[in-house]
Amino acid sequence: MTWHQVVSPFNAATLAAAAWFAVVPPVHAQAATVEPLVQERTVGDWLLRMHEASRKRAYVGTFVVSSASGGMSSSRIWHVCDGEQQMERVESLTGTPRSTFRRNDEVVTFLPESRIARTEKRESLGLFPNVIRPGDPSIGEFYSARQIGSDRVAGFDADVVQMAPKDNLRFGYRVWSEKRSGLVVKLQTLDGDSRVLEQAAFSELQLDAPVKMEKLSQMMSNTSGYRVEKSELVKTTALAEGWVLRQPVAGFKPMSCYKRPVSTVPADSTMQWIFSDGLASVSLFVEPYDRQRHAQETMVAMGATHALTRKIGDKADKTEWWLTVVGEVPPPTLKAFAQALERRK
């Protein structure tokens, strides 16, 4: 499994669900006007407000994402919701042309150059914030939050909120939350020295836009002229696949687990085990080891996203697997997951 193959599902989910913007220098004192606060919200209050806003508001906007390492991408986003049903269209404006439609857990990606439409079922993990459970108090054990001022983004007044980690296993965030709705309109991911690793924001945004779910549904189902490729994701549990964590990684809870076939041999499939601490996500990919495809152990960074790869084995039956751990977390977190993963079957 290549770096691109590993990162694509992770980033695609993020982009389709929330959209992120370009890195610019860190916010200076004059960029956000500090105002007296009437009542300070807890980190849980802020996250629930942001999460609910992302579920309830219709909007159209342009989102640009870039990292301190120089990477940059932009997309056009259409988002609409009707009760419990949410739908989005994400049109890439840079790189390879693609259109991604998501209706709840159904995802269709159109690749016009190759005339391929890829369909799959995918949970909307990647939505910022990844609220584990409304009212879950545990996130306050690992992050603190405080409003540090106000600013304007894409013409909207926003509260600027600093979310600081309480250990070295996660990054910090500076979040711009639209004052009236709570919608996240800009976000910076910060390392331990408060340097911006990645920044995301709407460069243009229309809230409560007249987005029609029926029209997006018609576009999503119109695969005429495209070869449809169905991605077979099978929901499972890590324990059923023979894997456990010897010890949990502080703050991170298992969210879901899937098998993705990679060949015609049933045993040759990739397991993806997804964890979240409410803000950051980590995915563990485990597949049979192939010395022709898999290189030596690596640690790679792309903006705030890091990936660790290594060979792991079972001494009892001499079986070997290839592990890839990906997440927007510091390298020590990926190493903690890799060291804790254990075969139990």
Tab-separated table of C-alpha atoms in Angstrom:
chain	number	residue	atom	x	y	z
A	1	MET	CA	0.000	0.000	0.000
A	2	THR	CA	1.497	3.319	-1.061
A	3	TRP	CA	1.535	6.587	0.883
A	4	HIS	CA	-1.031	8.024	-1.564
A	5	GLN	CA	-3.328	5.044	-1.151
A	6	VAL	CA	-3.141	5.279	2.617
A	7	VAL	CA	-3.659	9.021	2.906
A	8	SER	CA	-6.352	9.367	0.241
A	9	PRO	CA	-9.236	7.814	2.249
A	10	PHE	CA	-8.276	9.867	5.286
A	11	ASN	CA	-7.967	13.188	3.433
A	12	ALA	CA	-10.950	12.544	1.177
A	13	ALA	CA	-13.183	12.058	4.185
A	14	THR	CA	-11.849	15.245	5.725
A	15	LEU	CA	-12.265	17.260	2.549
A	16	ALA	CA	-15.710	15.918	1.709
A	17	ALA	CA	-16.983	16.571	5.196
A	18	ALA	CA	-15.446	19.885	6.156
A	19	ALA	CA	-12.981	21.497	3.656
A	20	TRP	CA	-9.761	23.156	4.775
A	21	PHE	CA	-7.759	26.295	3.810
A	22	ALA	CA	-4.349	27.714	2.964
A	23	VAL	CA	-1.482	28.211	5.406
A	24	VAL	CA	-0.492	31.805	6.060
A	25	PRO	CA	1.714	33.193	8.841
A	26	PRO	CA	0.384	32.700	12.396
A	27	VAL	CA	-2.196	35.163	13.673
A	28	HIS	CA	-0.570	38.202	15.248
A	29	ALA	CA	-2.003	40.268	18.076
A	30	GLN	CA	-3.626	42.810	15.759
A	31	ALA	CA	-5.401	40.118	13.724
A	32	ALA	CA	-7.911	39.340	16.454
A	33	THR	CA	-9.446	42.028	18.619
A	34	VAL	CA	-9.725	40.847	22.213
A	35	GLU	CA	-13.131	41.524	23.717
A	36	PRO	CA	-14.429	41.076	27.282
A	37	LEU	CA	-16.050	37.693	27.700
A	38	VAL	CA	-19.450	37.388	29.318
A	39	GLN	CA	-19.261	33.655	29.980
A	40	GLU	CA	-16.452	31.299	29.065
A	41	ARG	CA	-17.558	28.108	27.335
A	42	THR	CA	-15.924	24.782	28.143
A	43	VAL	CA	-14.120	22.831	25.430
A	44	GLY	CA	-17.154	20.524	25.275
A	45	ASP	CA	-19.497	23.489	24.831
A	46	TRP	CA	-17.436	24.854	21.942
A	47	LEU	CA	-17.139	21.488	20.207
A	48	LEU	CA	-20.829	20.685	20.473
A	49	ARG	CA	-21.726	24.141	19.117
A	50	MET	CA	-19.361	23.705	16.135
A	51	HIS	CA	-20.537	20.167	15.493
A	52	GLU	CA	-24.222	21.102	15.495
A	53	ALA	CA	-23.588	24.085	13.187
A	54	SER	CA	-21.910	21.818	10.626
A	55	ARG	CA	-24.982	19.558	10.672
A	56	LYS	CA	-27.704	22.194	10.462
A	57	ARG	CA	-26.557	24.948	8.099
A	58	ALA	CA	-26.738	25.021	4.309
A	59	TYR	CA	-23.832	26.787	2.658
A	60	VAL	CA	-21.735	27.212	-0.476
A	61	GLY	CA	-18.107	28.247	-0.286
A	62	THR	CA	-14.577	28.035	-1.598
A	63	PHE	CA	-12.101	26.261	0.636
A	64	VAL	CA	-8.335	26.383	0.259
A	65	VAL	CA	-5.946	24.127	2.179
A	66	SER	CA	-2.195	24.447	2.494
A	67	SER	CA	0.576	23.408	4.805
A	68	ALA	CA	3.784	24.883	6.166
A	69	SER	CA	5.671	22.518	3.846
A	70	GLY	CA	4.223	24.311	0.806
A	71	GLY	CA	1.369	22.051	-0.297
A	72	MET	CA	-1.870	23.744	-1.276
A	73	SER	CA	-5.273	22.710	-2.605
A	74	SER	CA	-8.663	24.326	-2.992
A	75	SER	CA	-12.207	23.104	-3.464
A	76	ARG	CA	-15.726	24.383	-3.990
A	77	ILE	CA	-18.189	23.062	-1.397
A	78	TRP	CA	-21.993	22.763	-1.536
A	79	HIS	CA	-23.604	21.574	1.711
A	80	VAL	CA	-27.280	21.050	2.510
A	81	CYS	CA	-29.193	19.283	5.267
A	82	ASP	CA	-32.783	18.134	5.631
A	83	GLY	CA	-33.537	16.747	9.055
A	84	GLU	CA	-31.122	13.891	9.691
A	85	GLN	CA	-30.042	13.699	6.034
A	86	GLN	CA	-26.963	15.657	4.991
A	87	MET	CA	-25.549	16.015	1.526
A	88	GLU	CA	-22.405	17.593	0.098
A	89	ARG	CA	-20.699	18.164	-3.209
A	90	VAL	CA	-16.969	18.882	-3.229
A	91	GLU	CA	-15.410	20.025	-6.518
A	92	SER	CA	-11.602	20.130	-6.614
A	93	LEU	CA	-10.192	23.360	-8.054
A	94	THR	CA	-6.556	22.223	-8.028
A	95	GLY	CA	-4.772	19.024	-8.992
A	96	THR	CA	-6.554	16.135	-10.682
A	97	PRO	CA	-10.166	17.048	-11.521
A	98	ARG	CA	-12.658	15.258	-9.288
A	99	SER	CA	-16.130	15.706	-7.883
A	100	THR	CA	-17.094	13.994	-4.642
A	101	PHE	CA	-20.701	13.630	-3.493
A	102	ARG	CA	-21.640	12.451	0.001
A	103	ARG	CA	-25.140	11.653	1.207
A	104	ASN	CA	-24.827	10.580	4.832
A	105	ASP	CA	-22.548	7.513	4.533
A	106	GLU	CA	-22.869	7.103	0.737
A	107	VAL	CA	-19.948	8.529	-1.242
A	108	VAL	CA	-19.492	8.779	-5.033
A	109	THR	CA	-16.304	10.225	-6.523
A	110	PHE	CA	-16.304	11.176	-10.215
A	111	LEU	CA	-12.939	11.210	-12.032
A	112	PRO	CA	-13.713	12.860	-15.409
A	113	GLU	CA	-10.279	12.300	-16.973
A	114	SER	CA	-10.499	8.509	-16.589
A	115	ARG	CA	-14.333	8.431	-16.765
A	116	ILE	CA	-14.486	6.438	-13.533
A	117	ALA	CA	-17.059	6.824	-10.757
A	118	ARG	CA	-16.072	5.218	-7.445
A	119	THR	CA	-18.827	4.392	-4.972
A	120	GLU	CA	-18.459	3.384	-1.343
A	121	LYS	CA	-19.993	3.534	2.096
A	122	ARG	CA	-18.035	5.791	4.413
A	123	GLU	CA	-18.787	7.178	7.841
A	124	SER	CA	-18.344	10.936	8.051
A	125	LEU	CA	-15.384	10.768	10.407
A	126	GLY	CA	-13.166	13.666	9.480
A	127	LEU	CA	-15.856	16.232	10.178
A	128	PHE	CA	-14.360	18.866	12.456
A	129	PRO	CA	-14.925	18.461	15.288
A	130	ASN	CA	-15.185	14.651	15.585
A	131	VAL	CA	-17.428	14.820	18.645
A	132	ILE	CA	-17.215	11.384	20.250
A	133	ARG	CA	-20.519	11.660	22.058
A	134	PRO	CA	-22.586	14.765	22.843
A	135	GLY	CA	-21.788	15.773	26.390
A	136	ASP	CA	-18.811	13.398	26.715
A	137	PRO	CA	-16.709	15.075	29.416
A	138	SER	CA	-13.518	13.124	28.677
A	139	ILE	CA	-12.275	15.536	26.010
A	140	GLY	CA	-11.763	18.118	28.742
A	141	GLU	CA	-9.106	15.823	30.213
A	142	PHE	CA	-6.963	16.266	27.104
A	143	TYR	CA	-7.783	19.748	25.750
A	144	SER	CA	-8.524	23.146	27.222
A	145	ALA	CA	-10.357	25.906	25.358
A	146	ARG	CA	-10.544	29.655	25.727
A	147	GLN	CA	-11.759	32.464	23.529
A	148	ILE	CA	-8.831	34.710	22.624
A	149	GLY	CA	-10.653	37.355	20.592
A	150	SER	CA	-12.721	38.087	17.506
A	151	ASP	CA	-11.907	38.346	13.808
A	152	ARG	CA	-13.546	38.385	10.378
A	153	VAL	CA	-13.309	35.533	7.867
A	154	ALA	CA	-14.856	35.669	4.389
A	155	GLY	CA	-16.968	38.616	5.549
A	156	PHE	CA	-18.313	36.907	8.695
A	157	ASP	CA	-17.651	37.852	12.307
A	158	ALA	CA	-16.067	34.965	14.165
A	159	ASP	CA	-14.997	34.028	17.675
A	160	VAL	CA	-11.346	32.947	17.800
A	161	VAL	CA	-10.907	29.954	20.106
A	162	GLN	CA	-7.632	28.433	21.267
A	163	MET	CA	-7.803	24.686	21.929
A	164	ALA	CA	-4.627	23.609	23.677
A	165	PRO	CA	-3.565	19.995	24.300
A	166	LYS	CA	-2.688	18.909	27.820
A	167	ASP	CA	-0.030	16.400	26.686
A	168	ASN	CA	2.353	15.799	23.776
A	169	LEU	CA	0.155	13.187	22.067
A	170	ARG	CA	-1.950	15.696	20.145
A	171	PHE	CA	-1.676	19.005	18.332
A	172	GLY	CA	-3.322	22.256	19.336
A	173	TYR	CA	-5.871	24.194	17.303
A	174	ARG	CA	-6.849	27.791	16.741
A	175	VAL	CA	-10.437	27.868	15.506
A	176	TRP	CA	-12.540	30.647	13.997
A	177	SER	CA	-16.222	29.942	14.777
A	178	GLU	CA	-18.881	32.083	13.071
A	179	LYS	CA	-20.539	34.090	15.831
A	180	ARG	CA	-24.199	33.452	15.009
A	181	SER	CA	-24.125	29.797	13.967
A	182	GLY	CA	-20.881	28.381	15.395
A	183	LEU	CA	-19.789	27.076	11.977
A	184	VAL	CA	-16.030	26.559	11.702
A	185	VAL	CA	-14.867	29.022	9.018
A	186	LYS	CA	-11.130	28.817	9.628
A	187	LEU	CA	-8.786	26.513	11.484
A	188	GLN	CA	-5.084	26.301	12.228
A	189	THR	CA	-3.315	23.163	13.429
A	190	LEU	CA	-0.447	24.055	15.775
A	191	ASP	CA	2.588	22.081	16.910
A	192	GLY	CA	3.990	22.097	20.446
A	193	ASP	CA	5.754	25.416	19.804
A	194	SER	CA	2.531	27.024	18.466
A	195	ARG	CA	3.842	27.007	14.913
A	196	VAL	CA	1.183	26.610	12.207
A	197	LEU	CA	1.488	23.214	10.538
A	198	GLU	CA	-1.646	23.564	8.464
A	199	GLN	CA	-4.344	26.158	8.031
A	200	ALA	CA	-7.799	25.921	6.508
A	201	ALA	CA	-10.479	28.550	5.908
A	202	PHE	CA	-13.243	29.641	3.622
A	203	SER	CA	-11.985	32.317	1.254
A	204	GLU	CA	-15.600	32.924	0.191
A	205	LEU	CA	-18.759	31.702	1.911
A	206	GLN	CA	-22.532	32.012	1.492
A	207	LEU	CA	-24.449	30.848	4.564
A	208	ASP	CA	-28.038	29.578	4.247
A	209	ALA	CA	-27.489	29.242	0.505
A	210	PRO	CA	-30.366	27.895	-1.652
A	211	VAL	CA	-28.751	24.482	-2.155
A	212	LYS	CA	-31.250	21.886	-3.413
A	213	MET	CA	-30.830	18.335	-2.130
A	214	GLU	CA	-32.836	16.995	-5.066
A	215	LYS	CA	-30.451	18.558	-7.572
A	216	LEU	CA	-27.373	17.211	-5.786
A	217	SER	CA	-29.004	13.760	-5.606
A	218	GLN	CA	-29.622	13.801	-9.357
A	219	MET	CA	-25.996	14.750	-10.035
A	220	MET	CA	-24.772	12.062	-7.640
A	221	SER	CA	-26.787	9.320	-9.356
A	222	ASN	CA	-25.957	10.376	-12.930
A	223	THR	CA	-23.106	7.966	-13.750
A	224	SER	CA	-23.909	7.801	-17.479
A	225	GLY	CA	-20.664	7.586	-19.467
A	226	TYR	CA	-18.663	6.536	-16.396
A	227	ARG	CA	-17.350	3.119	-15.427
A	228	VAL	CA	-18.655	2.507	-11.916
A	229	GLU	CA	-16.190	0.929	-9.489
A	230	LYS	CA	-17.654	-0.173	-6.171
A	231	SER	CA	-15.342	-0.153	-3.176
A	232	GLU	CA	-16.195	-3.132	-0.996
A	233	LEU	CA	-15.872	-1.990	2.597
A	234	VAL	CA	-16.951	-4.605	5.114
A	235	LYS	CA	-17.699	-3.425	8.642
A	236	THR	CA	-15.978	-5.551	11.258
A	237	THR	CA	-14.206	-5.306	14.610
A	238	ALA	CA	-10.495	-5.407	15.283
A	239	LEU	CA	-10.979	-8.282	17.717
A	240	ALA	CA	-12.821	-10.315	15.079
A	241	GLU	CA	-9.818	-9.778	12.792
A	242	GLY	CA	-7.451	-10.872	15.555
A	243	TRP	CA	-6.075	-7.526	16.699
A	244	VAL	CA	-6.088	-5.642	20.011
A	245	LEU	CA	-4.265	-2.747	21.621
A	246	ARG	CA	-2.273	-3.978	24.621
A	247	GLN	CA	-2.923	-0.610	26.210
A	248	PRO	CA	-5.037	2.328	25.047
A	249	VAL	CA	-3.507	5.546	23.757
A	250	ALA	CA	-4.695	8.251	26.159
A	251	GLY	CA	-7.823	10.018	24.951
A	252	PHE	CA	-8.297	8.056	21.726
A	253	LYS	CA	-11.407	5.889	21.456
A	254	PRO	CA	-12.191	3.328	18.727
A	255	MET	CA	-14.813	4.674	16.319
A	256	SER	CA	-15.137	2.017	13.597
A	257	CYS	CA	-13.303	-0.788	11.813
A	258	TYR	CA	-13.458	-1.982	8.193
A	259	LYS	CA	-11.961	-4.546	5.881
A	260	ARG	CA	-11.100	-3.502	2.328
A	261	PRO	CA	-10.267	-6.363	-0.097
A	262	VAL	CA	-7.031	-5.769	-2.052
A	263	SER	CA	-6.933	-8.938	-4.156
A	264	THR	CA	-8.999	-11.925	-5.212
A	265	VAL	CA	-7.653	-13.894	-2.249
A	266	PRO	CA	-10.102	-13.434	0.669
A	267	ALA	CA	-7.294	-13.436	3.261
A	268	ASP	CA	-5.471	-10.626	1.466
A	269	SER	CA	-7.463	-7.677	2.759
A	270	THR	CA	-6.632	-4.411	4.474
A	271	MET	CA	-8.131	-3.681	7.883
A	272	GLN	CA	-8.677	-0.027	8.801
A	273	TRP	CA	-9.209	0.653	12.509
A	274	ILE	CA	-10.222	4.267	13.220
A	275	PHE	CA	-9.729	6.158	16.494
A	276	SER	CA	-10.603	9.703	17.560
A	277	ASP	CA	-10.095	11.873	20.617
A	278	GLY	CA	-12.911	14.190	19.551
A	279	LEU	CA	-10.660	16.482	17.490
A	280	ALA	CA	-7.911	14.358	15.924
A	281	SER	CA	-8.322	11.041	14.101
A	282	VAL	CA	-5.875	8.155	13.711
A	283	SER	CA	-6.266	5.217	11.324
A	284	LEU	CA	-4.432	1.897	11.625
A	285	PHE	CA	-4.134	0.006	8.317
A	286	VAL	CA	-3.034	-3.639	8.583
A	287	GLU	CA	-2.465	-5.884	5.550
A	288	PRO	CA	-0.430	-9.003	4.697
A	289	TYR	CA	3.258	-8.183	4.241
A	290	ASP	CA	4.561	-8.250	0.650
A	291	ARG	CA	8.314	-7.666	0.329
A	292	GLN	CA	7.911	-6.573	-3.287
A	293	ARG	CA	5.475	-3.769	-2.400
A	294	HIS	CA	6.508	-2.801	1.105
A	295	ALA	CA	9.706	-0.931	1.879
A	296	GLN	CA	11.498	-0.326	5.156
A	297	GLU	CA	10.018	1.441	8.165
A	298	THR	CA	9.305	5.108	7.517
A	299	MET	CA	7.860	8.194	9.194
A	300	VAL	CA	6.497	10.725	6.693
A	301	ALA	CA	4.909	14.150	7.244
A	302	MET	CA	2.596	16.119	4.964
A	303	GLY	CA	1.413	19.254	6.712
A	304	ALA	CA	-0.199	18.191	9.988
A	305	THR	CA	-0.684	14.615	8.754
A	306	HIS	CA	1.946	12.066	9.720
A	307	ALA	CA	2.253	8.446	8.627
A	308	LEU	CA	4.313	5.637	10.122
A	309	THR	CA	4.915	2.327	8.337
A	310	ARG	CA	6.547	-0.809	9.692
A	311	LYS	CA	6.580	-4.589	9.404
A	312	ILE	CA	5.070	-6.517	12.300
A	313	GLY	CA	5.044	-10.257	12.835
A	314	ASP	CA	3.632	-13.127	14.847
A	315	LYS	CA	6.499	-15.187	16.263
A	316	ALA	CA	4.200	-18.156	16.930
A	317	ASP	CA	3.193	-18.841	13.316
A	318	LYS	CA	5.822	-16.603	11.606
A	319	THR	CA	3.124	-14.585	9.844
A	320	GLU	CA	4.058	-11.030	8.853
A	321	TRP	CA	1.899	-7.959	8.316
A	322	TRP	CA	2.459	-4.421	7.099
A	323	LEU	CA	1.205	-1.686	9.416
A	324	THR	CA	0.519	1.914	8.379
A	325	VAL	CA	-0.592	4.406	11.047
A	326	VAL	CA	-1.919	7.741	9.733
A	327	GLY	CA	-3.258	10.759	11.583
A	328	GLU	CA	-3.089	14.485	12.214
A	329	VAL	CA	-1.120	13.880	15.392
A	330	PRO	CA	2.540	14.124	16.502
A	331	PRO	CA	4.878	11.189	15.689
A	332	PRO	CA	4.954	9.913	19.330
A	333	THR	CA	1.212	9.210	19.069
A	334	LEU	CA	1.654	7.067	15.960
A	335	LYS	CA	4.495	5.194	17.659
A	336	ALA	CA	2.315	4.574	20.721
A	337	PHE	CA	-0.373	2.986	18.523
A	338	ALA	CA	2.193	0.911	16.610
A	339	GLN	CA	3.817	-0.376	19.789
A	340	ALA	CA	0.483	-1.240	21.411
A	341	LEU	CA	-0.972	-3.183	18.473
A	342	GLU	CA	-0.889	-6.922	19.134
A	343	ARG	CA	-2.031	-10.080	17.356
A	344	ARG	CA	-4.597	-12.123	19.323
A	345	LYS	CA	-5.824	-15.053	17.260
